[in-house]
One Martini backbone bead per residue (centre of mass of N, CA, C, O) as a GRO file, in nm:
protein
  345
    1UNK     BB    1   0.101   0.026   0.011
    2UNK     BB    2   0.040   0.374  -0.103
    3UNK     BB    3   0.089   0.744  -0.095
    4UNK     BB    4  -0.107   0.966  -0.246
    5UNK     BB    5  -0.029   1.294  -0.361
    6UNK     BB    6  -0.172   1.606  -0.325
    7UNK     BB    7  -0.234   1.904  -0.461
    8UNK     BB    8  -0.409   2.196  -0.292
    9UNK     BB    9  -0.680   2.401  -0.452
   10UNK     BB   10  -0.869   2.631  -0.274
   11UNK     BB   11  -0.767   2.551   0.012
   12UNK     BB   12  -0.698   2.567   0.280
   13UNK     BB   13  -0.424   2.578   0.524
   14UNK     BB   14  -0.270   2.392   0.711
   15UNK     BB   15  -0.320   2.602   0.970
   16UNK     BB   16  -0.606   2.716   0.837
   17UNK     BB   17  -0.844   2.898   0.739
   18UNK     BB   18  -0.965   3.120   0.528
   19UNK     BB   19  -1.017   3.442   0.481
   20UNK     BB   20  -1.405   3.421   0.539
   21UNK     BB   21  -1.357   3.113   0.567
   22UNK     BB   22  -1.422   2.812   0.600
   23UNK     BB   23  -1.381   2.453   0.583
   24UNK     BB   24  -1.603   2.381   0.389
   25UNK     BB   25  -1.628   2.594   0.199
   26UNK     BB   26  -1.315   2.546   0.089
   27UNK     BB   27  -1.320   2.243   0.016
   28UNK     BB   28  -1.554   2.288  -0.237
   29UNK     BB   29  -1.355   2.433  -0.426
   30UNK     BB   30  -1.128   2.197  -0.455
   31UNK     BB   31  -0.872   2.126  -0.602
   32UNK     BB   32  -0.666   1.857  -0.770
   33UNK     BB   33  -0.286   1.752  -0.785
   34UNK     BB   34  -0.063   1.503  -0.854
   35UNK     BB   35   0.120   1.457  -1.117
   36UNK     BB   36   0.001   1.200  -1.271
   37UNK     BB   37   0.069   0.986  -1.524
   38UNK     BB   38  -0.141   0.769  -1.703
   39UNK     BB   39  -0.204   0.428  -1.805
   40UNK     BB   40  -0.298   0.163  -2.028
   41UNK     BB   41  -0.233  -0.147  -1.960
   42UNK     BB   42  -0.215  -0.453  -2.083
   43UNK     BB   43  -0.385  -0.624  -1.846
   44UNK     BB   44  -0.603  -0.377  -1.759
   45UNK     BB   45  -0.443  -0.193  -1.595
   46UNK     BB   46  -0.313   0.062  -1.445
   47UNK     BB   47  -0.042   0.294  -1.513
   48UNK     BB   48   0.249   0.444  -1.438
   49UNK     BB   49   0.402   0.675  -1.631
   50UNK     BB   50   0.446   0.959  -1.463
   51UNK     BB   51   0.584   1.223  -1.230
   52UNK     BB   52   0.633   1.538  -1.196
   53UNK     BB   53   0.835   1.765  -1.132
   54UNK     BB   54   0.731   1.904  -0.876
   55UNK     BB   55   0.539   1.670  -0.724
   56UNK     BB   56   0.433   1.528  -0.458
   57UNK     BB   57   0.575   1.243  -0.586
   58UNK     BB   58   0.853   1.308  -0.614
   59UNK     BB   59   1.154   1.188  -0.527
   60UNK     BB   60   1.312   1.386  -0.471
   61UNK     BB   61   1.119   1.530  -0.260
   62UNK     BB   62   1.099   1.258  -0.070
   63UNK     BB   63   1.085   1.132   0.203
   64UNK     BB   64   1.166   0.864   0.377
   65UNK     BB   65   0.845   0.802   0.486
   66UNK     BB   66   0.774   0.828   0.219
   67UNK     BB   67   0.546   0.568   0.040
   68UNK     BB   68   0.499   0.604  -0.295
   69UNK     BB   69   0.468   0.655  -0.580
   70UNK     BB   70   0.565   0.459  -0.924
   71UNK     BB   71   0.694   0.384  -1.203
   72UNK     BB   72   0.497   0.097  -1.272
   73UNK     BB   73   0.256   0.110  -1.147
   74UNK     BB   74  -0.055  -0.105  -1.044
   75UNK     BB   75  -0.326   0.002  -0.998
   76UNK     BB   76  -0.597  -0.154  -0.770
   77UNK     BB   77  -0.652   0.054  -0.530
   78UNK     BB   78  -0.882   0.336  -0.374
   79UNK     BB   79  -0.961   0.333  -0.101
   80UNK     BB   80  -1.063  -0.003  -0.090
   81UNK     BB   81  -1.148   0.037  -0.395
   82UNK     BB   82  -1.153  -0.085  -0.710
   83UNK     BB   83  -1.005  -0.040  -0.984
   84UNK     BB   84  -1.044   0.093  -1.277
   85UNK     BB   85  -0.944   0.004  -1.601
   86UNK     BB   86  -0.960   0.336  -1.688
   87UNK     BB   87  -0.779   0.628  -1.660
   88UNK     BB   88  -0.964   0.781  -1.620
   89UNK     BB   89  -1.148   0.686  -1.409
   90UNK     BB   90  -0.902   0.644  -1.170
   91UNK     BB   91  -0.850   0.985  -1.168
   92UNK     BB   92  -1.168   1.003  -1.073
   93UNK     BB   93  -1.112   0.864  -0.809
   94UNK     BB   94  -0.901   1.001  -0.692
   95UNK     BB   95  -1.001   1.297  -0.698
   96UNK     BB   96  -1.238   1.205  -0.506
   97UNK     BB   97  -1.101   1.051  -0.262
   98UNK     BB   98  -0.965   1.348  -0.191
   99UNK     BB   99  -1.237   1.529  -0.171
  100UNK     BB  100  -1.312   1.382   0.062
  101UNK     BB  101  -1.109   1.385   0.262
  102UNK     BB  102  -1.130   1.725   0.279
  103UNK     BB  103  -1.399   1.721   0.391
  104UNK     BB  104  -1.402   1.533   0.646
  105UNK     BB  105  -1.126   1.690   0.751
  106UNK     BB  106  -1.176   2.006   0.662
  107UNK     BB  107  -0.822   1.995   0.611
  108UNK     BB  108  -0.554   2.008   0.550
  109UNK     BB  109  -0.245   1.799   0.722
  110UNK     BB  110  -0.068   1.885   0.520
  111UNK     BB  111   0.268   2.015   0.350
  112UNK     BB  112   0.486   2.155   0.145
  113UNK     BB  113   0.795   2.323   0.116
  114UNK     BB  114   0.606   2.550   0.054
  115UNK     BB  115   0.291   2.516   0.209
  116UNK     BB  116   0.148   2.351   0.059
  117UNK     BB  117  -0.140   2.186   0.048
  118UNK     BB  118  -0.200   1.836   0.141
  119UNK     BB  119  -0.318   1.496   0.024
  120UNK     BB  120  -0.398   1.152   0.099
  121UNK     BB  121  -0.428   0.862  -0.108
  122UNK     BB  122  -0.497   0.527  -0.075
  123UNK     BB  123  -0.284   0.274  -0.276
  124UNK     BB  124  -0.314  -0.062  -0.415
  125UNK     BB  125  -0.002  -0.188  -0.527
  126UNK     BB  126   0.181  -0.309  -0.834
  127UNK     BB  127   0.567  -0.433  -0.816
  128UNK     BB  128   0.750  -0.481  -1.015
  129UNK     BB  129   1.059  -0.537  -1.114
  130UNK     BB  130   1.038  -0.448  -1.377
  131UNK     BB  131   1.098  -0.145  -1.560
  132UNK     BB  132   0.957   0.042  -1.833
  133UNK     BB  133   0.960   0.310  -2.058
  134UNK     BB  134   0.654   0.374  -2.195
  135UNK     BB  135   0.793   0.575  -2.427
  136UNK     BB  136   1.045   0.397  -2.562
  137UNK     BB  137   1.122   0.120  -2.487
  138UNK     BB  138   1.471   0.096  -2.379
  139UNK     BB  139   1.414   0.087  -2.060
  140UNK     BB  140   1.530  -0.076  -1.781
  141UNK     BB  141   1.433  -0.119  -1.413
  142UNK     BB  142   1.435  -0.167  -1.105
  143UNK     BB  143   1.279  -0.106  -0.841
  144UNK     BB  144   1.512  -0.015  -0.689
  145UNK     BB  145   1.557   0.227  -0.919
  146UNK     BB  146   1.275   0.370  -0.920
  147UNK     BB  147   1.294   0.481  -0.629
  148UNK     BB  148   1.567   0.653  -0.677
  149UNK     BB  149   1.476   0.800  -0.975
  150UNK     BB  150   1.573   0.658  -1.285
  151UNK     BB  151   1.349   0.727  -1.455
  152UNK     BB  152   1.298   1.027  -1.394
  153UNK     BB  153   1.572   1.132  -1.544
  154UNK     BB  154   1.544   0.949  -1.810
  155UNK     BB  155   1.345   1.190  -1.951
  156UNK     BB  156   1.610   1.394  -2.045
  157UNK     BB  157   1.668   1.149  -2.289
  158UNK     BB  158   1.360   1.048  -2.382
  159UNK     BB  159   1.271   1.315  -2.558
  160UNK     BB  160   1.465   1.346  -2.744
  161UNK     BB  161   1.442   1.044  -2.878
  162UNK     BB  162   1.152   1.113  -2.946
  163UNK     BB  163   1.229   1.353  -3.178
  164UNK     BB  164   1.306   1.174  -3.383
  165UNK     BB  165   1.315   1.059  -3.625
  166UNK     BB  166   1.157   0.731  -3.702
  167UNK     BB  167   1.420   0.623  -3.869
  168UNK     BB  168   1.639   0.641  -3.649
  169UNK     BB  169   1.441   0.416  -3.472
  170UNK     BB  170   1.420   0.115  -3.656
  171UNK     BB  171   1.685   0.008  -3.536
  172UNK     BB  172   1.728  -0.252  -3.320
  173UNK     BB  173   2.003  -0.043  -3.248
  174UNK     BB  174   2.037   0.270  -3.037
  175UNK     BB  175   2.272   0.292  -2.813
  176UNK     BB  176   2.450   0.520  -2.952
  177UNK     BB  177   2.215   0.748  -2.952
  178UNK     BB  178   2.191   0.732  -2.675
  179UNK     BB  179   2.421   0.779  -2.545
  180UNK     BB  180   2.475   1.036  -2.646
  181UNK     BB  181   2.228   1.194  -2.515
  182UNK     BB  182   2.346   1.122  -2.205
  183UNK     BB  183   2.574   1.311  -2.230
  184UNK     BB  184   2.439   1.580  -2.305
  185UNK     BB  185   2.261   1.600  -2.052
  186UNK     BB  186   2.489   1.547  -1.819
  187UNK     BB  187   2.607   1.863  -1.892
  188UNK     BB  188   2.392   1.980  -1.775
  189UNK     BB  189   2.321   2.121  -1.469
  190UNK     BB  190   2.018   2.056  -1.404
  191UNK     BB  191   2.101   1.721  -1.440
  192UNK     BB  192   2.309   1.559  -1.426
  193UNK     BB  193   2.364   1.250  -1.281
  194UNK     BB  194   2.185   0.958  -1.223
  195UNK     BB  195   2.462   0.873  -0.996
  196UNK     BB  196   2.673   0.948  -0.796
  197UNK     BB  197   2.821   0.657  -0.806
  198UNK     BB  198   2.900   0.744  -1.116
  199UNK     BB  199   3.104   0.762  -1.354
  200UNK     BB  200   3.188   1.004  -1.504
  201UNK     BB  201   3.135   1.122  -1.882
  202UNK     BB  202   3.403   1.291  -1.863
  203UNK     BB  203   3.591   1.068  -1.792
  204UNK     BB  204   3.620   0.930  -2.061
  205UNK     BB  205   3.806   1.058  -2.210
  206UNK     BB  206   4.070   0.914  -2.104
  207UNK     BB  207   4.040   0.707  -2.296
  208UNK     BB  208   4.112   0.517  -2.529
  209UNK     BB  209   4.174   0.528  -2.862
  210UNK     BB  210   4.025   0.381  -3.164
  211UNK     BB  211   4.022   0.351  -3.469
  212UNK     BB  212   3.747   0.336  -3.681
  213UNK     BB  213   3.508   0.167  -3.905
  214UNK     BB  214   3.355   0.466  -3.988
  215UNK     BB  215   3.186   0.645  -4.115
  216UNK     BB  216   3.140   0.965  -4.200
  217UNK     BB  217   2.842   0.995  -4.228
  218UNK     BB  218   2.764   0.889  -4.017
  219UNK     BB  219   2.852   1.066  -3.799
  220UNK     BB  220   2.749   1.303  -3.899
  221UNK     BB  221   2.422   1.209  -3.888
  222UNK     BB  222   2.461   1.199  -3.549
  223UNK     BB  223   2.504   1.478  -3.493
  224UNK     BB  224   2.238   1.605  -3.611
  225UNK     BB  225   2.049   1.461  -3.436
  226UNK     BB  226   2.191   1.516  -3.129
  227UNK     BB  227   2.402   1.811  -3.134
  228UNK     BB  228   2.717   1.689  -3.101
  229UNK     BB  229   2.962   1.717  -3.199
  230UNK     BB  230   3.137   1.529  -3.422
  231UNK     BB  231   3.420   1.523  -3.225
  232UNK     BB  232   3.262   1.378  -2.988
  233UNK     BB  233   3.093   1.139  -3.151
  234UNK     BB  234   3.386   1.021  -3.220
  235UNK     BB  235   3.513   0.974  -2.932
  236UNK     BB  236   3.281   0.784  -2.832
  237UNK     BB  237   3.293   0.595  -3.025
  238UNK     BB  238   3.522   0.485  -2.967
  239UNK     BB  239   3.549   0.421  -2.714
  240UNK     BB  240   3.350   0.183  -2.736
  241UNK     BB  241   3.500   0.017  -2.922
  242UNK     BB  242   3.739  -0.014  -2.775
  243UNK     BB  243   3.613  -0.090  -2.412
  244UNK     BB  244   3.386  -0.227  -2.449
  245UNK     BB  245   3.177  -0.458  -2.218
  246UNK     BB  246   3.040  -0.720  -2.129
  247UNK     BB  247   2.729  -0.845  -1.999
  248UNK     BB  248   2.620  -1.080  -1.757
  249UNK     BB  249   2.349  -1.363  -1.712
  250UNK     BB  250   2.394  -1.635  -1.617
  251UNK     BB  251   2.538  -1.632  -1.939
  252UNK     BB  252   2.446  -1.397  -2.034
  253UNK     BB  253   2.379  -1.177  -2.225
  254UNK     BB  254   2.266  -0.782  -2.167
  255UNK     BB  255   2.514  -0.615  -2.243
  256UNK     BB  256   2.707  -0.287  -2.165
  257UNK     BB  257   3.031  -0.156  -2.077
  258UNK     BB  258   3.137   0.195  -1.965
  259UNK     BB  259   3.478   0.186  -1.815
  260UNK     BB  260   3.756   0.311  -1.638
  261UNK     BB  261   3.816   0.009  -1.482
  262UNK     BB  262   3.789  -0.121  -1.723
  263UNK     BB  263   3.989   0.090  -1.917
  264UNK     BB  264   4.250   0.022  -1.797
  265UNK     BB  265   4.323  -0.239  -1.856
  266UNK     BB  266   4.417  -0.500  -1.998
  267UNK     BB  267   4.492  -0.763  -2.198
  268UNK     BB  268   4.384  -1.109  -2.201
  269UNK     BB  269   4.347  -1.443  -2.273
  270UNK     BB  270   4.494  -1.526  -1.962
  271UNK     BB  271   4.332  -1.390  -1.739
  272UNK     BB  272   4.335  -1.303  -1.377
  273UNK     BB  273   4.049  -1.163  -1.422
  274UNK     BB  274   3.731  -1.019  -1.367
  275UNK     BB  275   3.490  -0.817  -1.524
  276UNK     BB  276   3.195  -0.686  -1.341
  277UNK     BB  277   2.844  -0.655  -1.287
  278UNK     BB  278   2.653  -0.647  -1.049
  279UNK     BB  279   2.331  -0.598  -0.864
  280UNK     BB  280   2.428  -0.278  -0.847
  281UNK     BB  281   2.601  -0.166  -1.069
  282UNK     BB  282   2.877  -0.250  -1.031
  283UNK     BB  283   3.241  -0.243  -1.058
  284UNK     BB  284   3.438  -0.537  -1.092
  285UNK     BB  285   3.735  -0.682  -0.999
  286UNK     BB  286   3.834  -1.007  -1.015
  287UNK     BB  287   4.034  -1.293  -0.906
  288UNK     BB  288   4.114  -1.590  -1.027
  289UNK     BB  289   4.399  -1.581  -0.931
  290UNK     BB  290   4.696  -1.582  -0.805
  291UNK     BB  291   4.875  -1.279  -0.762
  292UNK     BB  292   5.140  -1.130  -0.832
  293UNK     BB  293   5.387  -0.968  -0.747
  294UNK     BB  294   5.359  -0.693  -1.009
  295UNK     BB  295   5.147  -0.788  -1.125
  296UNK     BB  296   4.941  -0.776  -1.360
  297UNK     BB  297   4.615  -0.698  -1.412
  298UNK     BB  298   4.398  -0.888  -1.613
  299UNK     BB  299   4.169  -0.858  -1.897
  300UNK     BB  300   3.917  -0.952  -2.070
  301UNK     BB  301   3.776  -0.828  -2.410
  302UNK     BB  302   3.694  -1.161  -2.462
  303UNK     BB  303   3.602  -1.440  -2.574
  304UNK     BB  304   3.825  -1.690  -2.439
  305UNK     BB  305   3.671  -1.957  -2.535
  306UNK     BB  306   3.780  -1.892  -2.834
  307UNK     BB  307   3.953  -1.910  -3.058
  308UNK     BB  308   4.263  -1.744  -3.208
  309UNK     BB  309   4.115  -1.609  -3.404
  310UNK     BB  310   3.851  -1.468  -3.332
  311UNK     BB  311   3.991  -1.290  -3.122
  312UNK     BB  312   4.143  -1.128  -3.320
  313UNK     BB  313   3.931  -1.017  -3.483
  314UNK     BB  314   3.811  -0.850  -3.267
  315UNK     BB  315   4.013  -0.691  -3.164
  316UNK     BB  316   4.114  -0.557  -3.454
  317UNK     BB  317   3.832  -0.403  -3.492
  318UNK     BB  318   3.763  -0.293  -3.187
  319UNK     BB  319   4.042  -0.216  -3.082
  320UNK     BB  320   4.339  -0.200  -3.270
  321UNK     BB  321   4.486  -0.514  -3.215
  322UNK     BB  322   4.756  -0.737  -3.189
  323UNK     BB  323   4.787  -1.028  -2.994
  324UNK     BB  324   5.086  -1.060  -2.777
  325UNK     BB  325   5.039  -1.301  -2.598
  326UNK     BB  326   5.102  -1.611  -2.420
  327UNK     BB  327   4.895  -1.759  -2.584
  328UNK     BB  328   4.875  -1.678  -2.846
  329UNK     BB  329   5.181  -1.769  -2.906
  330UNK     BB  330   5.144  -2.091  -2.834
  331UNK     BB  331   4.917  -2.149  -3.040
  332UNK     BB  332   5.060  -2.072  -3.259
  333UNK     BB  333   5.279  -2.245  -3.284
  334UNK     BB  334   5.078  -2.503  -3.301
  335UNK     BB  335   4.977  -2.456  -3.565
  336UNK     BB  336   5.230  -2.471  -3.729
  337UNK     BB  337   5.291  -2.757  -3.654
  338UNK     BB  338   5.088  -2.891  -3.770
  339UNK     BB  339   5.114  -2.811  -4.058
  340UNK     BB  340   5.347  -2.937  -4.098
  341UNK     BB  341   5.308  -3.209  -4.035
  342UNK     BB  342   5.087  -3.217  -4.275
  343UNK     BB  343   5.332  -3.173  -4.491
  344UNK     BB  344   5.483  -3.440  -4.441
  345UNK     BB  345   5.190  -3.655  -4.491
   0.00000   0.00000   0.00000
């Protein structure tokens, strides 16, 4: 269960009565603000769409103690009473079950940061374990990642990319567009960085690059479309292509980590370490094996288990060099003696 706060329009103030005016005549002419956009969900549930930043439920600015509604949640009850079908009804059974409560309370009980008078009704609410952005469905966050405020950040992202031609969003991967986009909003001073503990945006610069085989009219199509100057979003996409790891869950892919503790270590294709993102979200390198004093710490940046060809020819496309550790000059000498072997045969 969860308290939906609202902002009362033309009522009490919470200290009492308007001058003139008695607590329930202030009441009736009172209207009622949530803040909150409502959509119908796929299963027939309403469900929040979004949050309005400055309103009441605003997570910026709710209390430690206020267990408030969140982005993707699934309206089922409203102050005891089931909740209707569609977005409509749901909107005025809550603007209703608020200004009841603000006519039998007599005046609101609360008031926000500014002084202004505010009412909640109670809803039970379901809460999904990941949610999607309803806007873009190009982001999904965790439970505790949209109480935190991520889905709310990700507003200043997912704008710009709702702006774009419909033809830029119809291929299959969009991450380019969106990284750079996510880099463009968090130089904004109003926006920055969508959660403190995360390696900031523009320490990426620091990252080596290797120009890659990126056509130049691609490059200028992506500044035009972003607003980000054609050199920074070279800078980008090399770093990305030099540097990104992938991320696995289970055994499966499941993205890509542009991270500065994972782009200092260097390559190996028999790795000491492996570079993991935890299930907070952290960037850790662990050790496989016991590491000598003086021992570089390295991380392998491809699938280890491929061919000694595979691993190559990612690293060279990807990454711009050709991989001269010991394990690849190992397997390179073992492939030399089979085919001489072969051709002696």
């Amino acid at each position: 269960e969860v308290v939906v706060r609202a902002r009362v329009v033309g009522a009490p103030t919470a200290d009492g009565a308007k001058e003139g005016h008695g607590a329930k005549e202030g009441s009736a002419a009172a209207s009622v603000s949530f803040g909150v956009v409502l959509d119908d969900g796929d299963d027939g549930r309403c469900v929040v769409r979004a949050v309005a930043e400055g309103s009441p439920n605003d997570v910026a600015l709710r209390d430690a103690e206020h267990t408030g509604i969140l982005i993707g949640d699934e309206i089922e009850e409203i102050e005891g009473l089931k909740a209707a079908d569609s977005k409509e009804m749901v909107a005025s059974m809550m603007r209703d079950a608020a200004l009841k409560k603000l006519a039998d309370e007599g005046s609101p009980g609360d008031a926000d940061a500014a002084g202004l008078p505010m009412v909640g009704v109670r809803c039970r609410v379901r809460r999904p374990r990941s949610v999607f952005c309803l806007c873009c469905r190009r982001l999904s966050a965790c439970a505790r990642c949209v109480a935190a405020g991520r889905l709310h950040w990700h507003r200043h992202e997912c704008a710009p990319f709702q702006a774009l031609p419909a033809a830029s969003k119809k291929a299959g991967d969009t991450s380019i567009i969106r990284m750079i986009l996510r880099f463009k909003v968090s130089l904004y001073e109003h926006v920055g960085e969508w959660c403190k503990t995360k390696e900031p945006l523009l320490e990426l610069r620091a990252l080596q690059r290797n120009e890659c085989a990126v056509p130049p009219q691609q490059l200028a199509a992506l500044a035009t479309l972003t607003g980000v100057p054609k050199d920074q979003v070279t800078a980008i996409i090399f770093a990305i292509r030099t540097n990104a790891s992938s991320i696995h869950r289970n055994g499966q892919k499941v993205g890509c980590a542009l991270s500065i503790l994972m782009g200092y270590h260097n390559h190996d294709c028999r790795p000491n370490a492996n570079a993991t993102i935890d299930e907070n979200g952290n960037t850790r390198i662990e050790a496989t094996r016991d590491i000598a004093h003086k021992e570089e710490v390295c991380i392998s940046y491809v699938d280890a288990t491929q061919p000694r060809a595979q691993r190559q020819q990612v690293l060279s496309e990807h990454y711009g060099f050709t991989c001269r550790c010991t394990r690849c000059q190992e397997e390179q000498r073992r492939e030399l003696k089979a085919k001489m072997h072969a051709r002696r045969n």
